[in-house]
CSV table of C-alpha atoms in Angstrom, one decimal:
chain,number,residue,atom,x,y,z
C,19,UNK,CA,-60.1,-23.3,69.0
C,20,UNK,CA,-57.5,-23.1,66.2
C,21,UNK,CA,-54.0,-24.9,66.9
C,22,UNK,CA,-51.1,-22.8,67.4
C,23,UNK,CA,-48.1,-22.9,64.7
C,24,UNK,CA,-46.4,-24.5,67.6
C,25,UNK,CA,-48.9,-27.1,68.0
C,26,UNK,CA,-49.1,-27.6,64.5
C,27,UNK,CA,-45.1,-28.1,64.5
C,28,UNK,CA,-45.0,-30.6,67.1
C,29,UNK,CA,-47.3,-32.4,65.0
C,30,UNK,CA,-45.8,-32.5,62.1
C,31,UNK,CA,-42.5,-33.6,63.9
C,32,UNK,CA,-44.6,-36.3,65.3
C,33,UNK,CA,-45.0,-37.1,61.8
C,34,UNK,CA,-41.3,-36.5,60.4
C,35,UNK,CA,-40.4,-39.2,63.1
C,36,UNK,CA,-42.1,-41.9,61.4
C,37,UNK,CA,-39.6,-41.6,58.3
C,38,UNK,CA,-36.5,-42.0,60.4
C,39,UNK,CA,-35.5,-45.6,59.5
C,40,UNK,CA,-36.4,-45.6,55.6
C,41,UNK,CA,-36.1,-42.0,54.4
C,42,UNK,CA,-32.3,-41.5,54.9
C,43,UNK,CA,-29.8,-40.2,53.4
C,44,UNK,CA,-33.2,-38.0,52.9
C,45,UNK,CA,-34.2,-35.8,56.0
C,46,UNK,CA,-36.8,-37.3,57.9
C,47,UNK,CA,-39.3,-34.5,57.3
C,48,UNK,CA,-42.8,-34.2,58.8
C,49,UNK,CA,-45.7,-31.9,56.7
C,50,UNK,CA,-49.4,-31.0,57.6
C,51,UNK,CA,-52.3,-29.1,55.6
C,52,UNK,CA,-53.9,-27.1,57.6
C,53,UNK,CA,-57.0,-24.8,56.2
C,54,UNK,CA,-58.7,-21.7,57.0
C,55,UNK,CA,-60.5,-23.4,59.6
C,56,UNK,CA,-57.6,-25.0,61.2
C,57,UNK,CA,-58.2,-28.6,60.2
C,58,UNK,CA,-56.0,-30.2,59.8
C,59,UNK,CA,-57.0,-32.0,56.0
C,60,UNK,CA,-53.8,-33.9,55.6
C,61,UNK,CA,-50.5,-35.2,56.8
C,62,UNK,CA,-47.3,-37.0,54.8
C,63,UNK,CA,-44.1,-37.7,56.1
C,64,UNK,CA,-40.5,-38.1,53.7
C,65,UNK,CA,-41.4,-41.9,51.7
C,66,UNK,CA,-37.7,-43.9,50.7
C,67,UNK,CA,-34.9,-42.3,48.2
C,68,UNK,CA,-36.2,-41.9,44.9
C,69,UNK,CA,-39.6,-41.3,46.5
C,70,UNK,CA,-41.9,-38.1,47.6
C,71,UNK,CA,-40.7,-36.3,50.2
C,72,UNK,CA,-43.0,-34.9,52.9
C,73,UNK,CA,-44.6,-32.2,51.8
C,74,UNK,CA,-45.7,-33.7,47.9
C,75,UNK,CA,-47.3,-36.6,49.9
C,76,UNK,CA,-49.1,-34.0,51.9
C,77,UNK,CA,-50.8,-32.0,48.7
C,78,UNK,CA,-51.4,-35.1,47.3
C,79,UNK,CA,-53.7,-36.6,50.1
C,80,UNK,CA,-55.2,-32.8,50.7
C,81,UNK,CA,-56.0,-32.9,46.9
C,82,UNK,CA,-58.0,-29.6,45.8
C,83,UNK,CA,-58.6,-28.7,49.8
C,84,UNK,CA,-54.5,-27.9,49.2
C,85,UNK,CA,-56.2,-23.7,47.7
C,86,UNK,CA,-56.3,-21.6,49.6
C,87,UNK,CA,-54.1,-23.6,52.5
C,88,UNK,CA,-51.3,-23.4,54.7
C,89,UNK,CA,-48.4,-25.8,54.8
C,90,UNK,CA,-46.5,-26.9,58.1
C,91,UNK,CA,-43.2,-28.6,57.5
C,92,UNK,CA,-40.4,-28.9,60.0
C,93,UNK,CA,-37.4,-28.6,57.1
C,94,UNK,CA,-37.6,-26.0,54.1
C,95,UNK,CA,-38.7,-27.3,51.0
C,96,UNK,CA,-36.1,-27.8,48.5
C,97,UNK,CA,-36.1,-25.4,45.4
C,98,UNK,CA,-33.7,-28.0,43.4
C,99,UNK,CA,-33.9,-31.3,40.9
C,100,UNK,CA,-32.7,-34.0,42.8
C,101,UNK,CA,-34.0,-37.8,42.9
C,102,UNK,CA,-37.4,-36.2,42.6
C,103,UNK,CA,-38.4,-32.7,41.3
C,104,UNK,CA,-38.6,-28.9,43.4
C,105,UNK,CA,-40.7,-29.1,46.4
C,106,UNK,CA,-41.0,-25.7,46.6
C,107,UNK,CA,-42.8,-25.2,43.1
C,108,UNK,CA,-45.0,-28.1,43.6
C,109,UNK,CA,-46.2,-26.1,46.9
C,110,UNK,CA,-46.9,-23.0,44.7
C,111,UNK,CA,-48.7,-25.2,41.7
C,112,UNK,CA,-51.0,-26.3,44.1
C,113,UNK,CA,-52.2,-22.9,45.6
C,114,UNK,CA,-50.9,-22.9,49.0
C,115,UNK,CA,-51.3,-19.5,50.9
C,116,UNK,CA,-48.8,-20.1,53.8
C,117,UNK,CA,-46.1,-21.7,54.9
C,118,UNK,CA,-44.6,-22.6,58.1
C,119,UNK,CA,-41.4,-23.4,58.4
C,120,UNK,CA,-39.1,-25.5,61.5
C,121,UNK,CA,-35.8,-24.7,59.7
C,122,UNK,CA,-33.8,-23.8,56.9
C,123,UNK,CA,-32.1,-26.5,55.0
C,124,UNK,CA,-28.4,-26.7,55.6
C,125,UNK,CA,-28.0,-28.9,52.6
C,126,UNK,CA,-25.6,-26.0,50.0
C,127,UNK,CA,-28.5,-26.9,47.6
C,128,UNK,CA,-31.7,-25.7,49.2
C,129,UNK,CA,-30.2,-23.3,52.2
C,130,UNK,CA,-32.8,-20.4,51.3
C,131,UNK,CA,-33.6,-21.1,48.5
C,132,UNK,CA,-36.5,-22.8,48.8
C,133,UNK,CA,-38.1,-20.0,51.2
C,134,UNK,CA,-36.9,-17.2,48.2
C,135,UNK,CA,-38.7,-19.5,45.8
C,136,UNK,CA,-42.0,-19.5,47.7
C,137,UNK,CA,-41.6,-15.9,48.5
C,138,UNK,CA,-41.0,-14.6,45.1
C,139,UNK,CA,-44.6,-16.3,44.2
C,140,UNK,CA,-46.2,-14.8,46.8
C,141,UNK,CA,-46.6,-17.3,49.2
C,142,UNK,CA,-46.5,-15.8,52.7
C,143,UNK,CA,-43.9,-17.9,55.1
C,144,UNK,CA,-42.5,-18.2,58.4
C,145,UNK,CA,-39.5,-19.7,59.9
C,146,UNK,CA,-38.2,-20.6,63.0
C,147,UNK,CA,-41.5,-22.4,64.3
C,148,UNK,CA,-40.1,-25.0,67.3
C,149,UNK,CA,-37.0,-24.6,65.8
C,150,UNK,CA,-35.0,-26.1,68.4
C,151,UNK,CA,-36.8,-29.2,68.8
C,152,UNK,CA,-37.0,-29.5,64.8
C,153,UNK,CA,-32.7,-29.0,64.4
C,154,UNK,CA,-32.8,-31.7,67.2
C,155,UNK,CA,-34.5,-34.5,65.3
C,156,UNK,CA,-32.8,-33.7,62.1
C,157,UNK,CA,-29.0,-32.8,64.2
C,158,UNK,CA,-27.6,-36.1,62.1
C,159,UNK,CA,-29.0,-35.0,59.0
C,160,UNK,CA,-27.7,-31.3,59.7
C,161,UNK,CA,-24.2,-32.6,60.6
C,162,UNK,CA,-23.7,-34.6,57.7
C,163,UNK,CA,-24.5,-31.6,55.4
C,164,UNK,CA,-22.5,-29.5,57.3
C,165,UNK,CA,-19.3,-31.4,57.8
C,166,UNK,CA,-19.7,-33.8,55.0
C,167,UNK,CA,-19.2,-36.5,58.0
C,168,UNK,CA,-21.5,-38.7,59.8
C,169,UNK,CA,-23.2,-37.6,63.8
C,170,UNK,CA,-21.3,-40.3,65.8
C,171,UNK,CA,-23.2,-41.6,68.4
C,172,UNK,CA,-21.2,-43.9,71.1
C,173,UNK,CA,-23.2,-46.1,72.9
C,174,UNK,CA,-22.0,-47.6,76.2
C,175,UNK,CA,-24.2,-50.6,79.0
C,176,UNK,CA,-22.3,-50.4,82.4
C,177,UNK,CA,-22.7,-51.4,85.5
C,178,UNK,CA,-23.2,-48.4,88.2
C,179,UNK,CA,-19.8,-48.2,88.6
C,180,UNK,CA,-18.4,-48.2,85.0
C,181,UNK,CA,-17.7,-52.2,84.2
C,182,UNK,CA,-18.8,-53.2,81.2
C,183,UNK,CA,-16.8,-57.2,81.5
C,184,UNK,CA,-16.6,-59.3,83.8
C,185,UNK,CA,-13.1,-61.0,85.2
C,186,UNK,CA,-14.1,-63.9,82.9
C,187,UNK,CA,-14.4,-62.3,79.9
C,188,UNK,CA,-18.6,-62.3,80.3
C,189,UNK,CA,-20.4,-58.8,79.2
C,190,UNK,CA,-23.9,-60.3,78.5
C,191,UNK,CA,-25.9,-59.1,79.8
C,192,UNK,CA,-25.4,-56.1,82.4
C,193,UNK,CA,-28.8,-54.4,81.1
C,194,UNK,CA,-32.2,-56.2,80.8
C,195,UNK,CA,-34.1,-56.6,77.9
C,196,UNK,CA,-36.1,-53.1,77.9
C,197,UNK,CA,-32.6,-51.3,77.4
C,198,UNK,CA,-31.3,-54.2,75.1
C,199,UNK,CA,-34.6,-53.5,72.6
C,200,UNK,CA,-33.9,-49.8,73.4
C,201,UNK,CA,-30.6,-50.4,71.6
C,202,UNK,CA,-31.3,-52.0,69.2
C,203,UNK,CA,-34.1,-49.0,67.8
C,204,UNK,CA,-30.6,-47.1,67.8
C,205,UNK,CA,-29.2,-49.4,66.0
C,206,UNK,CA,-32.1,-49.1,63.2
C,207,UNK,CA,-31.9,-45.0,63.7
C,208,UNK,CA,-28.2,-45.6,62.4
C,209,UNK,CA,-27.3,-46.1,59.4
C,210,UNK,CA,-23.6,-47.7,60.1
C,211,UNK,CA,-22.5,-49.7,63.5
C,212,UNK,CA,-18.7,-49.5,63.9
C,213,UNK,CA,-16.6,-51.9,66.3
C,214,UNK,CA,-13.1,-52.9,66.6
C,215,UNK,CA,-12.1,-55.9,65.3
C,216,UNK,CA,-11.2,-56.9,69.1
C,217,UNK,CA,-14.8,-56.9,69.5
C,218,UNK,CA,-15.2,-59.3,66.5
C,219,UNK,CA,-12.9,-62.1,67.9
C,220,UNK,CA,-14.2,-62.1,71.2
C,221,UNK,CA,-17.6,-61.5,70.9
C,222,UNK,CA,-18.5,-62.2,67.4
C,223,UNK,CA,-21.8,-59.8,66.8
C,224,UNK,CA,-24.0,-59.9,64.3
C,225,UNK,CA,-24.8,-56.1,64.6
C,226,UNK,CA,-28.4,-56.5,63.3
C,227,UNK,CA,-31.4,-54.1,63.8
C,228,UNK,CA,-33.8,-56.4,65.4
C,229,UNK,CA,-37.1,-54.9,66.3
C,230,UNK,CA,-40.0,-57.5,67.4
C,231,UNK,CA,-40.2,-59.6,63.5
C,232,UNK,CA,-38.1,-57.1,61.5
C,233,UNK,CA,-34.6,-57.1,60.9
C,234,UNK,CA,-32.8,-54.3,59.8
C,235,UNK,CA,-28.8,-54.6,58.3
C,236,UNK,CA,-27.1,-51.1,58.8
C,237,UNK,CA,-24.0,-51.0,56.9
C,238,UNK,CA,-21.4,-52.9,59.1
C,239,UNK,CA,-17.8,-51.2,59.8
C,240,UNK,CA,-14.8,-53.1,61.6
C,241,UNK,CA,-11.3,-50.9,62.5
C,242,UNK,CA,-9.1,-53.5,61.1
C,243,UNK,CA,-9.6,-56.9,59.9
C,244,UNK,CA,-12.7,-59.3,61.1
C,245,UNK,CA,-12.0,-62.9,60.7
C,246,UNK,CA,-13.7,-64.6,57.9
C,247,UNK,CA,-16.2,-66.8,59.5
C,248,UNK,CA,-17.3,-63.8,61.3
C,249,UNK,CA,-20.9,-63.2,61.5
C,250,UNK,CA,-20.6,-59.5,60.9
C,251,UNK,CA,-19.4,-60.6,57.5
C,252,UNK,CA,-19.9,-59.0,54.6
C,253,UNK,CA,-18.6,-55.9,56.3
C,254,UNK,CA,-16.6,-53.0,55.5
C,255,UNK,CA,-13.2,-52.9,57.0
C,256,UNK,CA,-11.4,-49.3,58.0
C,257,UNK,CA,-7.5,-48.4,59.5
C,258,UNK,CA,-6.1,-45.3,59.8
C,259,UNK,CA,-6.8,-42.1,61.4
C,260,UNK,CA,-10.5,-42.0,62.2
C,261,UNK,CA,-11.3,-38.6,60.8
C,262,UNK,CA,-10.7,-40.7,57.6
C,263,UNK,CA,-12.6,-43.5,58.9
C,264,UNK,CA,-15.5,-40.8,59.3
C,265,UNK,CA,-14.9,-39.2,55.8
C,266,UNK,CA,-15.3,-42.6,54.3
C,267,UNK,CA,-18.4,-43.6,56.0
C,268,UNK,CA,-19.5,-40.0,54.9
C,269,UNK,CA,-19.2,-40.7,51.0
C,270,UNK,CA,-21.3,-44.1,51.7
C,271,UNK,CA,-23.8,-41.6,52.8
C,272,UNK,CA,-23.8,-42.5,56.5
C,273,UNK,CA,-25.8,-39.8,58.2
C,274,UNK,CA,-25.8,-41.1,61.9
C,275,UNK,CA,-23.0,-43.8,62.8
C,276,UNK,CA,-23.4,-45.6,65.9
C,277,UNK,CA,-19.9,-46.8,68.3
C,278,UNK,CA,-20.0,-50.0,69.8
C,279,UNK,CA,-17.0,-50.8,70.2
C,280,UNK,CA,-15.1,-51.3,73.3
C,281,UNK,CA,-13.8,-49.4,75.8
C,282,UNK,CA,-10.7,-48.9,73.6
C,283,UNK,CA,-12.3,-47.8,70.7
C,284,UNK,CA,-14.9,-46.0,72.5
C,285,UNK,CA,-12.5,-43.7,74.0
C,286,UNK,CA,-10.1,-43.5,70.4
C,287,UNK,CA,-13.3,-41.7,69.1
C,288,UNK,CA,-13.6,-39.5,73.0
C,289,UNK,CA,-10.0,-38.4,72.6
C,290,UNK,CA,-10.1,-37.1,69.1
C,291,UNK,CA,-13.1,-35.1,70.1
C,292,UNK,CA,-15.3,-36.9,66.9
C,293,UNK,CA,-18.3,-37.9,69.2
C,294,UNK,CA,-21.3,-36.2,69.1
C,295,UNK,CA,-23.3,-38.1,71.5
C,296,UNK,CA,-23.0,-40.6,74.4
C,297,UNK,CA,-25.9,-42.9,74.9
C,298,UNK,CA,-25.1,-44.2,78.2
C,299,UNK,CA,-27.1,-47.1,79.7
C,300,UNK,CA,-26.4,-48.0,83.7
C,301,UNK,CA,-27.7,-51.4,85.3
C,302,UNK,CA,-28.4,-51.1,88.8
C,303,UNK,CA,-25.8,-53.4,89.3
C,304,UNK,CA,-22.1,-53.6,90.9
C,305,UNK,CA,-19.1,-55.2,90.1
C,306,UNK,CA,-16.4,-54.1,92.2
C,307,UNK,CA,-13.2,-55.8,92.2
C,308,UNK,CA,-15.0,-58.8,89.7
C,309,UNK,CA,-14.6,-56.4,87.1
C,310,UNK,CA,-12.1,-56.3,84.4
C,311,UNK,CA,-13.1,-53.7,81.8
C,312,UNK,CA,-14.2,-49.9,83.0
C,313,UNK,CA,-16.0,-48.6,79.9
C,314,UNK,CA,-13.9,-45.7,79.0
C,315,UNK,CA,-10.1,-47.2,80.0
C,316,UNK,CA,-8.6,-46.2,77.3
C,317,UNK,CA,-9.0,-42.3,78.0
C,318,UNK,CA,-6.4,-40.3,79.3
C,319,UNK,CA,-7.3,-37.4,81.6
C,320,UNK,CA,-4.4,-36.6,83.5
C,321,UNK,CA,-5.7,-33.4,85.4
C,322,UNK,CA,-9.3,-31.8,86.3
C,323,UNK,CA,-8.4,-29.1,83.6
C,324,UNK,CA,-8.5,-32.2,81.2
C,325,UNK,CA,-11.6,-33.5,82.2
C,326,UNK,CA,-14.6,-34.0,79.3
C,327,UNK,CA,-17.7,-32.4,79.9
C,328,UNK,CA,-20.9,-32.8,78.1
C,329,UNK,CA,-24.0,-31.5,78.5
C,330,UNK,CA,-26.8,-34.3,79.6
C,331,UNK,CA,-29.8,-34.1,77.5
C,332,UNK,CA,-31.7,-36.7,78.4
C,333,UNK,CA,-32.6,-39.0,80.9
C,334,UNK,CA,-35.2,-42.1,80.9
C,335,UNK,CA,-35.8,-45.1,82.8
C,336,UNK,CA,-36.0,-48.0,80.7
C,337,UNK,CA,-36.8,-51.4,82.3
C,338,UNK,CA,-34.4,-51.5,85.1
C,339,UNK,CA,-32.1,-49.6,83.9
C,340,UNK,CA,-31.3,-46.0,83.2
C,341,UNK,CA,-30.3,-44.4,79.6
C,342,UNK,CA,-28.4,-41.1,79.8
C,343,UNK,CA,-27.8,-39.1,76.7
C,344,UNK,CA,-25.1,-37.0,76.8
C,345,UNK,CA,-23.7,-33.9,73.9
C,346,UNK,CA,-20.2,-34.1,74.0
């Protein structure tokens, strides 16, 4: 039995997620060649900057079983010159009948044109296939293109009752390893960690990527000035108002930018309505009156008309603990 477009989307999503950490500022696309039979005869997925993207590694692995074919891929194919050539042409060159389509591009660039491209060639295409799902793996890509700004994601370990220090000073750990190794592939899914430089002095991160042997460096921001024998050094220090902060970090080509500051930071970025996300992670744990720091102490909610709410998205047990994902 033939796989549905839907099947073949998830797929290829499956596929796009395995160029998260290397292919940005790229998208992290996913592509499949399917033929008449509906075998699937190859699979690619978006290679570094400067590299193929998904759907030229794809053909190229399909070779002449490309005729004749269709083409999944969860983000349009770009119709423009950029680091590497059109997409979109290299699909027609090499005989593809169909094409099926997550989403439009958002990127000013492609947005259509690609599809117009394919259409005016005769290549028979359809969009919209798991659409949703597709504008949610790529929703830090699509933000960045949109706003020119990076997704912020604000990531917060508490106790079940909102602690996240102790009354001497001690915040390591509240969450066990499973969510500490869970953070840190956040970490690598960003491509900038932002703190305050209160976090610096007193608890002097490295903000490394570290997943089993690998360690990853995302670009390391600090809101003020980090002492020099810090270990986040070399780092890039920020003031002001922190819709500058954000257009900064967006002209370094910062697609998905990752809070961990404190509480006071934290709720800087609550209050001026720039968070996208809330990556919440709860201990099973309790600190009553021997804590010192609630995680989001900083945000002013005076009445129940004032009150943030989000819309939870997600929820996982990890470990232990428990990691709730929140839109805000």
């Amino acid at each position: 039995m033939k796989s549905s477009p839907s099947e073949l989307m998830t797929i290829a999503i499956a596929e796009g997620e395995k160029a998260r950490l290397h292919a940005p500022p790229n998208p992290w696309v996913g592509a499949l060649i399917v033929n008449d039979r509906g075998v699937i005869v190859s699979e690619g997925h978006t290679q570094a900057p400067g590299e193929s993207h998904a759907e030229i590694v794809a053909l190229r692995r399909a070779g002449d079983a490309a005729r004749g074919a269709t083409l999944v891929v969860t983000l349009e194919p770009c119709g423009h010159v950029g680091r590497t050539g059109p997409c979109a042409e290299a699909i027609i060159a090499a005989g593809i009948a169909r094409v099926i389509v997550g989403m439009i591009d958002p990127d000013p660039r492609v947005a259509g044109k690609g599809i117009e491209l394919l259409k005016a060639s005769g290549v028979d295409v359809e969009v919209g296939i798991e659409e949703e799902a597709v504008r949610r793996q790529l929703a830090p890509y699509s933000w960045h293109r949109i706003t020119a700004r990076p997704y912020v994601v604000a990531k917060i370990a508490s106790t079940l009752d909102g602690v996240v220090a102790m009354a001497d000073g001690t915040s390591q750990w509240i969450t066990g390893a499973e969510a500490r190794r869970d953070a840190h592939v956040l970490r690598a899914q960003s491509q900038a960690i932002l703190v305050g430089a209160g976090t610096v002095r007193s608890d002097d991160p490295a903000l490394t990527a570290r997943l089993d042997d690998i360690v990853l460096e995302p670009l390391r921001v600090v809101l003020g000035r980090a002492p020099e024998s810090a270990k986040i050094r070399p780092c890039l220090e920020l003031s002001g108002d922190l819709g500058f902060v954000l257009d900064e970090l967006g002209h370094h080509d910062v697609l998905q930018l990752l809070v961990e500051g404190g509480p006071t930071t934290t709720s800087a970025f609550l209050e001026a309505g720039l968070v996208n996300r809330v990556v919440w992670y709860l201990a099973a744990a309790f600190a009553g009156s021997g804590g010192t720091l609630s995680a989001l102490r900083g945000l002013s909610t005076p009445t129940m008309e004032a009150l943030r709410r989000g819309r939870i998205v997600d929820v996982r047990r990890i470990g232990e603990d428990i990691r709730i994902d929140v839109e805000v």
